[in-house]
Short mmCIF file of C-alpha atoms and ligand atoms in Angstrom, two decimals:
data_model
loop_
_atom_site.label_atom_id
_atom_site.label_comp_id
_atom_site.label_asym_id
_atom_site.label_seq_id
_atom_site.Cartn_x
_atom_site.Cartn_y
_atom_site.Cartn_z
CA UNK A 1 70.77 103.59 107.97
CA UNK A 2 69.98 107.10 107.46
CA UNK A 3 69.81 110.38 109.20
CA UNK A 4 66.86 112.49 109.03
CA UNK A 5 67.29 116.18 108.46
CA UNK A 6 65.26 117.69 110.91
CA UNK A 7 64.58 121.44 109.41
CA UNK A 8 63.69 122.77 113.00
CA UNK A 9 66.91 122.31 114.15
CA UNK A 10 68.32 125.11 111.82
CA UNK A 11 69.31 128.44 113.85
CA UNK A 12 66.80 131.21 113.45
CA UNK A 13 69.35 133.92 112.72
CA UNK A 14 71.82 133.07 110.17
CA UNK A 15 73.62 136.31 111.17
CA UNK A 16 74.31 134.16 114.75
CA UNK A 17 76.00 131.27 112.94
CA UNK A 18 78.46 133.27 111.19
CA UNK A 19 79.59 135.77 113.71
CA UNK A 20 79.98 132.23 115.92
CA UNK A 21 82.51 131.41 113.61
CA UNK A 22 86.23 132.80 114.69
CA UNK A 23 88.06 134.60 111.36
CA UNK A 24 91.52 134.01 113.04
CA UNK A 25 94.22 131.39 113.77
CA UNK A 26 93.91 128.51 116.32
CA UNK A 27 97.53 128.05 117.59
CA UNK A 28 98.85 126.78 121.04
CA UNK A 29 95.41 127.24 122.57
CA UNK A 30 94.88 130.52 121.61
CA UNK A 31 93.00 132.54 118.85
CA UNK A 32 95.39 134.99 116.91
CA UNK A 33 95.94 137.48 114.22
CA UNK A 34 98.66 136.54 112.17
CA UNK A 35 101.67 138.11 112.45
CA UNK A 36 101.53 140.23 109.76
CA UNK A 37 98.50 141.64 110.36
CA UNK A 38 96.88 140.69 107.21
CA UNK A 39 93.36 139.21 106.37
CA UNK A 40 92.14 137.67 103.60
CA UNK A 41 88.20 138.25 102.51
CA UNK A 42 85.78 134.99 102.26
CA UNK A 43 82.55 135.23 100.18
CA UNK A 44 79.22 133.70 99.59
CA UNK A 45 79.26 131.48 96.38
CA UNK A 46 75.25 131.77 96.40
CA UNK A 47 75.28 136.13 95.91
CA UNK A 48 78.89 136.67 95.98
CA UNK A 49 79.09 139.37 98.81
CA UNK A 50 81.66 139.27 101.14
CA UNK A 51 81.28 137.47 104.48
CA UNK A 52 84.01 137.75 106.22
CA UNK A 53 87.81 138.36 106.55
CA UNK A 54 89.88 135.90 107.79
CA UNK A 55 93.13 135.98 109.28
CA UNK A 56 96.16 135.00 106.75
CA UNK A 57 98.75 133.27 108.13
CA UNK A 58 102.41 132.50 106.30
CA UNK A 59 105.11 130.74 107.38
CA UNK A 60 105.75 132.36 110.15
CA UNK A 61 102.40 131.65 111.41
CA UNK A 62 103.01 127.98 110.24
CA UNK A 63 106.32 127.83 112.51
CA UNK A 64 104.07 128.93 115.37
CA UNK A 65 101.76 126.27 115.07
CA UNK A 66 104.14 123.88 114.31
CA UNK A 67 106.64 124.82 117.94
CA UNK A 68 102.79 124.76 119.43
CA UNK A 69 101.75 120.69 118.15
CA UNK A 70 105.57 119.80 118.81
CA UNK A 71 105.61 121.18 122.24
CA UNK A 72 101.28 119.14 123.33
CA UNK A 73 103.35 115.83 121.70
CA UNK A 74 106.05 116.43 123.97
CA UNK A 75 104.19 117.26 126.84
CA UNK A 76 100.74 116.77 127.79
CA UNK A 77 99.24 115.57 124.81
CA UNK A 78 102.33 112.54 124.75
CA UNK A 79 101.79 111.00 128.00
CA UNK A 80 97.76 110.27 127.99
CA UNK A 81 96.84 107.09 127.61
CA UNK A 82 94.64 105.69 125.04
CA UNK A 83 91.56 105.45 127.06
CA UNK A 84 91.80 109.40 127.32
CA UNK A 85 92.55 110.39 123.88
CA UNK A 86 89.54 108.60 123.19
CA UNK A 87 87.60 110.17 125.75
CA UNK A 88 88.33 113.64 124.43
CA UNK A 89 87.34 112.52 120.67
CA UNK A 90 83.72 111.18 122.14
CA UNK A 91 83.62 114.13 123.95
CA UNK A 92 84.22 116.47 121.02
CA UNK A 93 81.44 113.79 118.84
CA UNK A 94 78.87 115.07 121.20
CA UNK A 95 79.54 118.77 121.02
CA UNK A 96 79.47 117.97 117.26
CA UNK A 97 76.45 116.85 117.24
CA UNK A 98 75.16 119.09 119.28
CA UNK A 99 76.15 122.70 117.06
CA UNK A 100 76.16 120.40 113.64
CA UNK A 101 72.76 122.59 111.92
CA UNK A 102 75.17 125.57 113.18
CA UNK A 103 78.21 124.33 111.29
CA UNK A 104 75.73 123.05 108.27
CA UNK A 105 74.73 126.05 107.77
CA UNK A 106 78.26 127.68 107.88
CA UNK A 107 79.30 125.42 105.29
CA UNK A 108 76.00 126.20 103.45
CA UNK A 109 77.18 130.21 103.44
CA UNK A 110 80.87 129.54 102.77
CA UNK A 111 80.89 127.27 100.06
CA UNK A 112 77.38 126.84 98.66
CA UNK A 113 76.84 123.34 100.35
CA UNK A 114 72.82 123.07 100.09
CA UNK A 115 71.58 122.83 103.38
CA UNK A 116 69.56 119.94 103.08
CA UNK A 117 72.85 117.99 102.16
CA UNK A 118 74.46 119.49 105.01
CA UNK A 119 72.00 117.93 107.90
CA UNK A 120 71.99 115.02 105.46
CA UNK A 121 76.08 114.06 105.86
CA UNK A 122 75.90 114.13 109.77
CA UNK A 123 76.02 110.60 110.48
CA UNK A 124 78.87 110.26 108.01
CA UNK A 125 80.46 113.28 110.55
CA UNK A 126 79.11 111.64 113.65
CA UNK A 127 80.64 108.09 112.32
CA UNK A 128 83.59 109.37 111.48
CA UNK A 129 84.66 110.71 115.02
CA UNK A 130 83.19 107.75 117.12
CA UNK A 131 84.78 105.43 114.61
CA UNK A 132 88.76 106.59 115.23
CA UNK A 133 87.76 107.66 119.04
CA UNK A 134 87.41 103.78 119.23
CA UNK A 135 90.32 102.77 117.43
CA UNK A 136 92.36 104.90 119.75
CA UNK A 137 92.27 102.31 122.01
CA UNK A 138 92.91 99.53 119.62
CA UNK A 139 96.05 100.51 118.26
CA UNK A 140 98.73 97.16 119.31
CA UNK A 141 101.22 96.07 118.06
CA UNK A 142 102.69 91.83 117.53
CA UNK A 143 104.85 89.56 119.03
CA UNK A 144 106.74 87.71 116.43
CA UNK A 145 108.21 84.21 116.68
CA UNK A 146 111.74 84.41 114.69
CA UNK A 147 114.52 82.27 114.20
CA UNK A 148 117.70 84.20 115.62
CA UNK A 149 120.29 82.25 117.28
CA UNK A 150 120.09 82.00 121.23
CA UNK A 151 116.76 83.37 122.75
CA UNK A 152 115.76 86.53 121.54
CA UNK A 153 112.20 87.94 122.53
CA UNK A 154 110.85 90.28 119.67
CA UNK A 155 107.96 92.21 119.31
CA UNK A 156 106.69 95.33 117.19
CA UNK A 157 104.98 98.49 119.11
CA UNK A 158 102.58 101.04 117.19
CA UNK A 159 104.17 104.99 118.22
CA UNK A 160 102.30 108.29 116.80
CA UNK A 161 104.45 109.33 113.19
CA UNK A 162 104.51 112.88 115.15
CA UNK A 163 103.21 116.23 113.83
CA UNK A 164 100.70 116.25 111.23
CA UNK A 165 100.21 118.48 108.54
CA UNK A 166 96.69 117.87 107.60
CA UNK A 167 95.91 120.37 104.49
CA UNK A 168 92.11 120.12 102.75
CA UNK A 169 90.35 121.58 100.06
CA UNK A 170 87.33 123.61 99.99
CA UNK A 171 84.33 120.95 98.61
CA UNK A 172 83.56 119.85 102.37
CA UNK A 173 85.65 121.62 104.34
CA UNK A 174 84.26 119.96 107.69
CA UNK A 175 84.05 116.42 107.01
CA UNK A 176 87.70 116.81 105.26
CA UNK A 177 89.30 118.16 108.48
CA UNK A 178 87.47 115.89 110.73
CA UNK A 179 88.42 112.89 108.23
CA UNK A 180 92.39 113.96 108.45
CA UNK A 181 92.52 115.19 112.60
CA UNK A 182 90.19 112.46 113.98
CA UNK A 183 92.30 109.74 112.94
CA UNK A 184 95.78 111.47 113.39
CA UNK A 185 94.74 111.99 116.77
CA UNK A 186 93.25 108.49 118.25
CA UNK A 187 96.58 107.23 116.61
CA UNK A 188 98.11 109.99 118.96
CA UNK A 189 99.73 112.51 116.65
CA UNK A 190 99.01 116.17 116.90
CA UNK A 191 98.23 118.20 113.72
CA UNK A 192 98.27 121.60 112.11
CA UNK A 193 95.55 122.38 110.33
CA UNK A 194 95.71 124.26 106.91
CA UNK A 195 91.72 124.73 105.60
CA UNK A 196 91.32 126.16 102.13
CA UNK A 197 91.28 129.33 102.00
CA UNK A 198 87.71 129.61 100.26
CA UNK A 199 85.84 127.65 102.90
CA UNK A 200 87.86 128.12 105.61
CA UNK A 201 84.31 129.15 108.46
CA UNK A 202 83.51 125.62 109.06
CA UNK A 203 86.84 124.09 110.03
CA UNK A 204 87.54 127.21 112.52
CA UNK A 205 84.40 126.77 113.96
CA UNK A 206 85.45 122.95 114.35
CA UNK A 207 88.04 124.44 116.55
CA UNK A 208 86.32 126.22 118.83
CA UNK A 209 84.42 122.59 119.56
CA UNK A 210 88.06 120.89 120.07
CA UNK A 211 88.67 124.09 122.60
CA UNK A 212 85.56 122.85 124.37
CA UNK A 213 85.99 119.74 124.59
CA UNK A 214 89.39 120.25 126.62
CA UNK A 215 91.83 118.92 124.54
CA UNK A 216 95.29 119.94 125.48
CA UNK A 217 96.92 123.22 123.76
CA UNK A 218 98.29 122.09 120.55
CA UNK A 219 97.23 119.56 120.22
CA UNK A 220 95.17 120.88 117.17
CA UNK A 221 95.90 123.95 115.50
CA UNK A 222 94.69 126.06 112.74
CA UNK A 223 96.40 128.18 110.17
CA UNK A 224 94.22 129.74 107.79
CA UNK A 225 95.71 131.19 104.58
CA UNK A 226 96.53 130.79 100.57
CA UNK A 227 98.48 127.77 99.24
CA UNK A 228 101.93 129.42 100.62
CA UNK A 229 100.58 128.54 104.14
CA UNK A 230 100.29 124.42 103.12
CA UNK A 231 103.35 124.83 101.37
CA UNK A 232 104.92 126.02 104.28
CA UNK A 233 103.86 123.28 106.11
CA UNK A 234 104.87 120.59 103.46
CA UNK A 235 108.45 121.77 103.91
CA UNK A 236 108.78 122.18 107.18
CA UNK A 237 111.50 120.27 108.91
CA UNK A 238 109.82 119.84 112.35
CA UNK A 239 106.42 118.10 110.66
CA UNK A 240 106.64 114.22 110.14
CA UNK A 241 103.90 113.79 108.08
CA UNK A 242 101.36 115.38 105.17
CA UNK A 243 97.80 114.21 105.21
CA UNK A 244 96.46 116.05 101.79
CA UNK A 245 93.36 116.16 99.67
CA UNK A 246 93.32 118.70 96.94
CA UNK A 247 94.33 118.48 93.37
CA UNK A 248 97.15 116.59 91.34
CA UNK A 249 99.48 119.29 90.54
CA UNK A 250 99.39 120.55 94.46
CA UNK A 251 100.33 117.20 95.60
CA UNK A 252 103.24 116.67 93.41
CA UNK A 253 104.47 119.88 94.28
CA UNK A 254 103.88 118.64 98.44
CA UNK A 255 106.11 115.72 97.57
CA UNK A 256 108.81 117.67 96.12
CA UNK A 257 108.36 119.95 99.08
CA UNK A 258 108.29 116.96 101.56
CA UNK A 259 111.61 115.84 100.21
CA UNK A 260 113.67 117.57 102.70
CA UNK A 261 113.24 116.17 105.80
CA UNK A 262 111.61 112.63 104.13
CA UNK A 263 108.22 113.08 105.10
CA UNK A 264 105.59 110.37 105.34
CA UNK A 265 102.96 111.33 103.11
CA UNK A 266 99.05 110.57 102.17
CA UNK A 267 97.91 112.03 99.12
CA UNK A 268 93.95 112.28 98.29
CA UNK A 269 93.92 113.86 94.47
CA UNK A 270 91.90 114.28 91.38
CA UNK A 271 89.84 111.90 89.94
CA UNK A 272 88.06 111.34 86.23
CA UNK A 273 85.74 107.93 87.71
CA UNK A 274 83.76 105.74 84.84
CA UNK A 275 80.73 105.31 85.79
CA UNK A 276 79.43 102.06 83.45
CA UNK A 277 75.89 101.03 82.66
CA UNK A 278 74.86 97.85 81.06
CA UNK A 279 71.57 97.05 79.68
CA UNK A 280 70.79 94.52 81.80
CA UNK A 281 70.87 96.98 84.91
CA UNK A 282 68.30 97.73 87.04
CA UNK A 283 67.84 101.48 84.82
CA UNK A 284 65.58 102.91 86.97
CA UNK A 285 68.47 102.92 90.13
CA UNK A 286 71.14 103.55 87.58
CA UNK A 287 69.82 106.82 86.25
CA UNK A 288 69.44 108.30 89.97
CA UNK A 289 72.81 106.60 90.58
CA UNK A 290 74.03 108.24 87.59
CA UNK A 291 73.02 111.66 88.20
CA UNK A 292 74.00 111.66 92.16
CA UNK A 293 77.05 110.56 90.99
CA UNK A 294 78.16 113.92 89.35
CA UNK A 295 75.44 116.56 90.36
CA UNK A 296 75.59 116.23 94.17
CA UNK A 297 77.78 119.03 96.03
CA UNK A 298 77.60 120.56 92.27
CA UNK A 299 79.79 117.65 90.84
CA UNK A 300 82.47 119.43 93.51
CA UNK A 301 83.32 115.77 94.33
CA UNK A 302 87.00 114.15 94.07
CA UNK A 303 84.81 110.78 93.01
CA UNK A 304 82.42 112.68 90.28
CA UNK A 305 81.57 109.62 88.33
CA UNK A 306 81.96 112.17 85.23
CA UNK A 307 82.76 109.50 82.16
CA UNK A 308 79.25 107.72 81.97
CA UNK A 309 79.64 104.78 79.91
CA UNK A 310 76.40 103.19 78.78
CA UNK A 311 75.96 100.37 76.78
CA UNK A 312 74.60 101.51 72.82
CA UNK A 313 71.52 99.28 73.14
CA UNK A 314 70.21 101.95 75.75
CA UNK A 315 72.12 105.05 75.35
CA UNK A 316 70.56 107.29 74.17
CA UNK A 317 67.28 107.27 76.36
CA UNK A 318 69.51 106.58 79.32
CA UNK A 319 71.11 109.77 79.20
CA UNK A 320 68.43 111.37 78.00
CA UNK A 321 66.78 110.35 81.55
CA UNK A 322 69.52 111.19 82.96
CA UNK A 323 69.27 114.68 81.79
CA UNK A 324 65.50 115.18 82.70
CA UNK A 325 66.61 114.14 86.25
CA UNK A 326 69.58 117.37 86.19
CA UNK A 327 66.54 119.62 84.44
CA UNK A 328 64.19 118.79 87.18
CA UNK A 329 66.65 119.51 90.37
CA UNK A 330 65.88 122.63 91.79
CA UNK A 331 68.87 125.22 92.01
CA UNK A 332 68.72 127.78 94.71
CA UNK A 333 70.06 129.29 97.43
CA UNK A 334 71.69 126.52 99.81
CA UNK A 335 69.85 128.04 102.68
CA UNK A 336 66.87 127.01 101.06
CA UNK A 337 65.72 123.64 102.22
CA UNK A 338 64.33 122.56 99.16
CA UNK A 339 67.33 123.30 97.39
CA UNK A 340 68.95 120.58 95.66
CA UNK A 341 72.02 121.66 93.95
CA UNK A 342 74.12 124.91 94.94
CA UNK A 343 76.18 127.32 93.27
CA UNK A 344 79.95 126.28 92.46
CA UNK A 345 81.94 127.12 95.83
CA UNK A 346 83.87 130.07 94.03
CA UNK A 347 83.92 132.19 91.24
CA UNK A 348 87.39 130.34 89.98
CA UNK A 349 85.58 127.24 90.39
CA UNK A 350 82.72 129.06 87.95
CA UNK A 351 85.29 130.46 85.53
CA UNK A 352 86.72 127.18 84.99
CA UNK A 353 84.16 124.85 85.11
CA UNK A 354 82.77 127.50 82.28
CA UNK A 355 85.69 126.95 80.76
CA UNK A 356 85.33 123.17 80.04
CA UNK A 357 82.08 123.52 78.83
CA UNK A 358 83.25 125.63 76.22
CA UNK A 359 86.02 123.26 75.53
CA UNK A 360 83.46 120.50 74.90
CA UNK A 361 81.00 122.65 72.87
CA UNK A 362 84.31 123.34 70.37
CA UNK A 363 85.61 119.85 70.54
CA UNK A 364 81.93 118.90 69.03
CA UNK A 365 80.24 117.52 72.02
CA UNK A 366 76.24 118.50 72.66
CA UNK A 367 75.08 119.58 75.82
CA UNK A 368 71.55 118.23 75.89
CA UNK A 369 70.74 119.60 79.34
CA UNK A 370 72.84 122.83 80.86
CA UNK A 371 75.58 123.68 78.89
CA UNK A 372 76.05 127.63 80.21
CA UNK A 373 75.90 129.48 83.39
CA UNK A 374 71.94 130.12 85.10
CA UNK A 375 72.17 133.59 85.98
CA UNK A 376 67.87 133.94 85.92
CA UNK A 377 66.29 136.07 88.86
CA UNK A 378 67.98 135.28 92.73
CA UNK A 379 70.89 133.38 90.45
CA UNK A 380 71.89 136.56 88.78
CA UNK A 381 75.04 136.98 91.26
CA UNK A 382 76.24 133.74 92.17
CA UNK A 383 78.30 131.04 90.64
CA UNK A 384 75.57 128.57 89.68
CA UNK A 385 75.89 126.02 86.81
CA UNK A 386 72.90 123.45 86.11
CA UNK A 387 73.41 120.32 86.01
CA UNK A 388 74.71 119.65 82.50
CA UNK A 389 74.81 116.19 80.06
CA UNK A 390 77.65 115.73 76.96
CA UNK A 391 76.46 113.52 74.43
CA UNK A 392 78.48 113.03 71.59
CA UNK A 393 81.73 113.14 73.18
CA UNK A 394 85.11 111.19 72.53
CA UNK A 395 87.40 109.98 74.75
CA UNK A 396 90.48 112.06 73.31
CA UNK A 397 87.90 115.80 73.96
CA UNK A 398 89.07 117.40 77.83
CA UNK A 399 85.98 116.78 78.88
CA UNK A 400 86.18 113.31 79.19
CA UNK A 401 89.68 113.54 80.43
CA UNK A 402 89.95 116.18 82.81
CA UNK A 403 88.57 116.83 85.85
CA UNK A 404 85.84 119.04 86.04
CA UNK A 405 84.57 119.56 89.33
CA UNK A 406 81.33 120.86 88.02
CA UNK A 407 77.67 119.47 87.53
CA UNK A 408 79.14 118.16 83.84
CA UNK A 409 78.48 114.22 82.31
CA UNK A 410 80.64 113.25 79.22
CA UNK A 411 78.64 110.38 78.20
CA UNK A 412 79.78 107.79 75.78
CA UNK A 413 77.80 105.11 74.09
CA UNK A 414 80.13 101.11 74.05
CA UNK A 415 79.52 97.70 73.00
CA UNK A 416 81.75 95.68 74.64
CA UNK A 417 83.18 94.61 78.36
CA UNK A 418 86.57 94.78 77.25
CA UNK A 419 86.00 98.06 75.21
CA UNK A 420 84.67 99.67 78.39
CA UNK A 421 86.97 98.46 80.40
CA UNK A 422 89.78 99.43 78.44
CA UNK A 423 88.30 103.12 78.02
CA UNK A 424 87.44 103.50 81.97
CA UNK A 425 91.09 102.48 82.49
CA UNK A 426 92.71 104.50 80.05
CA UNK A 427 92.92 107.37 82.18
CA UNK A 428 96.14 108.99 84.67
CA UNK A 429 93.70 109.02 87.56
CA UNK A 430 92.11 106.01 89.80
CA UNK A 431 89.81 107.07 92.20
CA UNK A 432 86.20 105.75 92.31
CA UNK A 433 84.42 103.89 89.52
CA UNK A 434 80.66 102.47 89.12
CA UNK A 435 79.44 99.42 87.42
CA UNK A 436 76.08 99.17 87.08
CA UNK A 437 74.76 95.17 85.89
CA UNK A 438 72.31 92.18 86.92
CA UNK A 439 75.24 89.79 85.84
CA UNK A 440 77.26 88.94 89.12
CA UNK A 441 79.91 87.07 86.59
CA UNK A 442 80.56 90.35 85.32
CA UNK A 443 80.52 92.23 88.54
CA UNK A 444 83.37 90.39 89.59
CA UNK A 445 85.39 90.56 86.18
CA UNK A 446 84.54 94.48 86.28
CA UNK A 447 85.46 95.23 89.51
CA UNK A 448 88.87 93.08 89.37
CA UNK A 449 89.57 94.46 85.96
CA UNK A 450 88.97 98.83 86.94
CA UNK A 451 92.29 100.65 88.07
CA UNK A 452 91.07 102.34 91.26
CA UNK A 453 90.66 102.92 95.20
CA UNK A 454 87.04 102.17 95.18
CA UNK A 455 84.38 100.56 93.28
CA UNK A 456 80.62 100.56 93.05
CA UNK A 457 78.33 98.10 91.82
CA UNK A 458 74.79 99.20 91.49
CA UNK A 459 75.16 102.45 93.10
CA UNK A 460 77.46 105.14 93.76
CA UNK A 461 78.96 107.55 96.40
CA UNK A 462 78.29 105.21 99.38
CA UNK A 463 80.92 105.70 102.03
CA UNK A 464 81.53 104.15 105.50
CA UNK A 465 84.74 105.30 108.39
CA UNK A 466 85.25 101.32 108.33
CA UNK A 467 86.18 101.00 104.79
CA UNK A 468 89.10 102.62 103.03
CA UNK A 469 89.45 104.74 100.54
CA UNK A 470 92.21 106.09 98.07
CA UNK A 471 93.45 106.22 94.82
CA UNK A 472 95.19 104.33 92.35
CA UNK A 473 97.87 106.16 89.93
CA UNK A 474 97.79 110.16 89.62
CA UNK A 475 94.87 109.68 91.92
CA UNK A 476 97.19 109.75 95.13
CA UNK A 477 98.43 106.54 97.66
CA UNK A 478 97.42 106.07 101.51
CA UNK A 479 93.79 104.78 102.48
CA UNK A 480 91.93 107.05 104.59
CA UNK A 481 88.62 105.68 106.63
CA UNK A 482 89.28 102.00 107.77
CA UNK A 483 91.95 100.75 109.74
CA UNK A 484 94.37 101.46 106.88
CA UNK A 485 93.87 104.95 107.68
CA UNK A 486 94.54 104.91 112.00
CA UNK A 487 98.06 103.00 110.20
CA UNK A 488 98.80 105.73 108.30
CA UNK A 489 99.50 107.97 111.54
CA UNK A 490 101.90 105.08 112.81
CA UNK A 491 104.97 104.36 113.23
CA UNK A 492 106.51 100.57 113.65
CA UNK A 493 108.94 99.89 115.92
CA UNK A 494 110.45 96.57 116.33
CA UNK A 495 111.93 95.63 119.86
CA UNK A 496 114.26 92.82 119.90
CA UNK A 497 115.78 91.43 123.88
CA UNK A 498 118.06 88.86 124.41
CA UNK A 499 116.93 86.78 126.82
CA UNK A 500 118.94 84.25 128.61
P1 LIG B 601 91.78 123.01 94.53
O1 LIG B 601 92.57 123.16 92.86
O2 LIG B 601 90.70 122.48 94.47
O3 LIG B 601 91.82 123.96 95.05
P2 LIG B 601 93.95 123.03 95.51
O4 LIG B 601 95.47 121.63 95.37
O5 LIG B 601 95.03 123.67 94.86
O6 LIG B 601 92.73 121.76 95.45
O7 LIG B 601 93.71 123.07 97.00
C1 LIG B 601 94.01 122.73 98.17
C2 LIG B 601 94.84 122.62 99.05
O8 LIG B 601 95.92 122.72 99.27
C3 LIG B 601 94.06 124.08 99.68
O9 LIG B 601 94.03 124.04 101.37
C4 LIG B 601 95.43 124.96 99.17
O10 LIG B 601 95.38 126.17 100.19
C5 LIG B 601 96.61 124.40 99.41
N1 LIG B 601 97.10 124.37 98.78
C6 LIG B 601 97.92 124.87 97.38
N2 LIG B 601 98.87 125.10 96.96
C7 LIG B 601 99.50 124.47 98.05
C8 LIG B 601 101.19 124.21 98.05
N3 LIG B 601 102.28 124.56 96.76
N4 LIG B 601 101.47 123.03 98.94
C9 LIG B 601 101.01 122.55 100.10
N5 LIG B 601 99.48 123.35 99.90
C10 LIG B 601 98.45 123.88 98.90
#
């Protein structure tokens, strides 16, 4: 099912979209300055200009937000029936749908997501909220026949884990926030959201819609700020769970910080996913899929299929076709509906990606397209990197091992199935992987051999709220989407009743 993009829906005045986005902390149902009164700047990555100053939350603000979340849990929210939580989430969904074009516009300005891509993400966001709304009334335990002497009736009940700290990255700020908040609330938890400092305007606008939907005060709280605010959440003794998406390094810090009160964690971390193309594949589909697997969102995807393994007999031609697709992509202002590739989300990320590209060249890889910053004309002040395809890459090069988070493909030939599986798995990460082939037996073998949480076959990137997503190895643990996701916000209580 596709969601048609209607450009006529774009709000005429971009400034209106921007000015409607709040810049304060949202704590206990009130918009407040940070206790320190400090703010920080957020920039439009397409132009480099400052677009807003946002309240700089810190540990003391996190304390207030956690207290508000606890009070809501112990108060009105904890007393709501599942059906009431469902209704509130469905009302929220209607409001998000109503304002989706505005949210997409804010995101285009704040992190450079092309508006056409932003609008096309509507179905994913809406489906997510409504999926979890549905699950709110489907939570249940079990009755368990048991062998205890005498007569004992045993059952399990599912209970919300409590106050959840949701810490999100900048690459898809709106959907990342929804992806954590909606299942947590469906499960009956309350949430303190710490969105990424580089792109927090759309999560703040989302919080306004929670307010409008009528959620009780304190059910959702938003503390904007740097990593220190996230660290304060991760170590907070009254937070029961952290749901985190971001880098593996920060994930490791969160694991350490969470030890104090043995918090529950779910971590969706980095990736260096393999995309494997066999000569028997539908090559037209594979070329488009391999390009989309990395160039989408300028490669700022944890699941980017950035290690492109191509069977040697077709390698040169295939890689050239992927490069040609990259060259043809229209780079430009995220607000231009014809733009396919926007800027990277921020200056630090630009420097990081340029550093990786320099490292690739130094180690002997050849960029057959891209390879340097794009700075002609209107792109001059933005964080633009064109689609880049490196060939002559070896497994040990930095560009074949490190997550780049930019539109950079490292292409490598392979000769046999066993060899490519071994090389594909030779990474500390295990988030996603792709296989392109017409051989159904090979599909079975490879999808079972890849040590990744998701395997795409003859496609790459599709996701659905009903299909679990998450990592193996250092890509993290826990699953988002699917019934598995809501379970991560629930405790299982066993009750044993002696009867006579
Ligand atoms: P990236 O490198 O993609 O920016 P990070 O893992 O640094 O990813 O950031 C993801 C989120 O984690 C952001 O909201 C960021 O502010 C937050 N964060 C950064 N450092 C910490 C930390 N030590 N503890 C908790 N959250 C953090």
